[in-house]
Amino acid sequence: MTRESDALTLEKGVFTKSSPRKIAASLKRSADRSRRRKSNSYRSAMSLLTFFINRAGRGLSKSREQRLQKAKKELRERYGKS
């Protein structure tokens, strides 16, 4: 995964952070700051997280996949989309 996309500039190591809360906070920060995104910040952040999970596929350990899935839940909560 690249550090930059057309929509967001991501913090280095965002997907390897130790907690779902830190991952979600970093993605939200990047999405909220971006002026290049084409859709709303929630959608951009969630799309990148989902893309990363799908791209990594079977290469993710169970614990890391669970952490990323929890980060999706945390991201929804941060944007009030529960």
CSV table of C-alpha atoms in Angstrom, one decimal:
chain,number,residue,atom,x,y,z
A,1,MET,CA,0.0,0.0,0.0
A,2,THR,CA,1.4,3.4,-0.8
A,3,ARG,CA,1.5,6.3,1.6
A,4,GLU,CA,-0.3,8.5,-0.8
A,5,SER,CA,-3.5,8.0,-2.7
A,6,ASP,CA,-5.5,10.4,-4.9
A,7,ALA,CA,-7.6,11.2,-1.8
A,8,LEU,CA,-5.4,11.1,1.2
A,9,THR,CA,-1.8,11.4,2.5
A,10,LEU,CA,-1.5,8.7,5.2
A,11,GLU,CA,0.7,8.8,8.3
A,12,LYS,CA,3.6,6.3,8.0
A,13,GLY,CA,2.8,2.9,9.5
A,14,VAL,CA,-0.9,3.7,10.0
A,15,PHE,CA,-2.0,0.1,9.4
A,16,THR,CA,0.6,-1.3,11.7
A,17,LYS,CA,-0.3,0.7,14.8
A,18,SER,CA,-0.9,-1.2,18.0
A,19,SER,CA,-4.5,-0.4,18.6
A,20,PRO,CA,-7.7,-0.1,16.6
A,21,ARG,CA,-8.3,3.3,18.2
A,22,LYS,CA,-4.9,4.7,17.0
A,23,ILE,CA,-5.5,3.4,13.5
A,24,ALA,CA,-9.0,5.0,13.3
A,25,ALA,CA,-7.7,8.2,14.8
A,26,SER,CA,-4.9,8.4,12.2
A,27,LEU,CA,-7.2,7.7,9.3
A,28,LYS,CA,-9.8,10.2,10.5
A,29,ARG,CA,-7.1,12.9,10.9
A,30,SER,CA,-5.8,12.2,7.4
A,31,ALA,CA,-9.3,12.2,5.8
A,32,ASP,CA,-10.4,15.4,7.6
A,33,ARG,CA,-7.3,17.3,6.6
A,34,SER,CA,-7.4,16.2,2.9
A,35,ARG,CA,-8.5,18.7,0.3
A,36,ARG,CA,-8.1,16.2,-2.6
A,37,ARG,CA,-10.7,13.7,-1.7
A,38,LYS,CA,-13.7,13.3,-4.0
A,39,SER,CA,-16.2,12.1,-1.4
A,40,ASN,CA,-16.8,12.8,2.3
A,41,SER,CA,-14.0,12.1,4.8
A,42,TYR,CA,-15.7,9.1,6.4
A,43,ARG,CA,-16.1,7.4,3.1
A,44,SER,CA,-12.5,8.1,2.1
A,45,ALA,CA,-11.1,6.8,5.3
A,46,MET,CA,-13.3,3.7,5.4
A,47,SER,CA,-12.5,2.9,1.7
A,48,LEU,CA,-8.7,3.0,2.4
A,49,LEU,CA,-9.0,0.7,5.4
A,50,THR,CA,-11.2,-1.7,3.5
A,51,PHE,CA,-8.9,-1.6,0.5
A,52,PHE,CA,-5.9,-2.4,2.7
A,53,ILE,CA,-7.7,-5.4,4.4
A,54,ASN,CA,-8.7,-6.8,1.0
A,55,ARG,CA,-5.3,-6.2,-0.6
A,56,ALA,CA,-3.5,-7.9,2.3
A,57,GLY,CA,-5.8,-10.8,2.1
A,58,ARG,CA,-4.5,-14.1,3.4
A,59,GLY,CA,-1.2,-12.4,4.3
A,60,LEU,CA,-2.7,-10.9,7.5
A,61,SER,CA,-2.4,-12.7,10.7
A,62,LYS,CA,-5.7,-13.4,12.6
A,63,SER,CA,-4.8,-10.9,15.3
A,64,ARG,CA,-3.9,-8.2,12.8
A,65,GLU,CA,-7.0,-8.8,10.8
A,66,GLN,CA,-9.1,-8.5,14.0
A,67,ARG,CA,-7.4,-5.3,14.9
A,68,LEU,CA,-8.2,-3.8,11.5
A,69,GLN,CA,-11.8,-5.0,11.7
A,70,LYS,CA,-12.1,-3.3,15.1
A,71,ALA,CA,-10.6,-0.2,13.6
A,72,LYS,CA,-13.5,-0.1,11.1
A,73,LYS,CA,-15.9,-0.2,14.0
A,74,GLU,CA,-14.0,2.5,15.8
A,75,LEU,CA,-13.9,4.6,12.7
A,76,ARG,CA,-17.7,4.3,12.3
A,77,GLU,CA,-18.1,5.4,15.9
A,78,ARG,CA,-15.8,8.4,15.5
A,79,TYR,CA,-17.9,9.6,12.6
A,80,GLY,CA,-21.2,8.9,14.4
A,81,LYS,CA,-22.2,6.1,11.9
A,82,SER,CA,-22.8,3.3,14.5
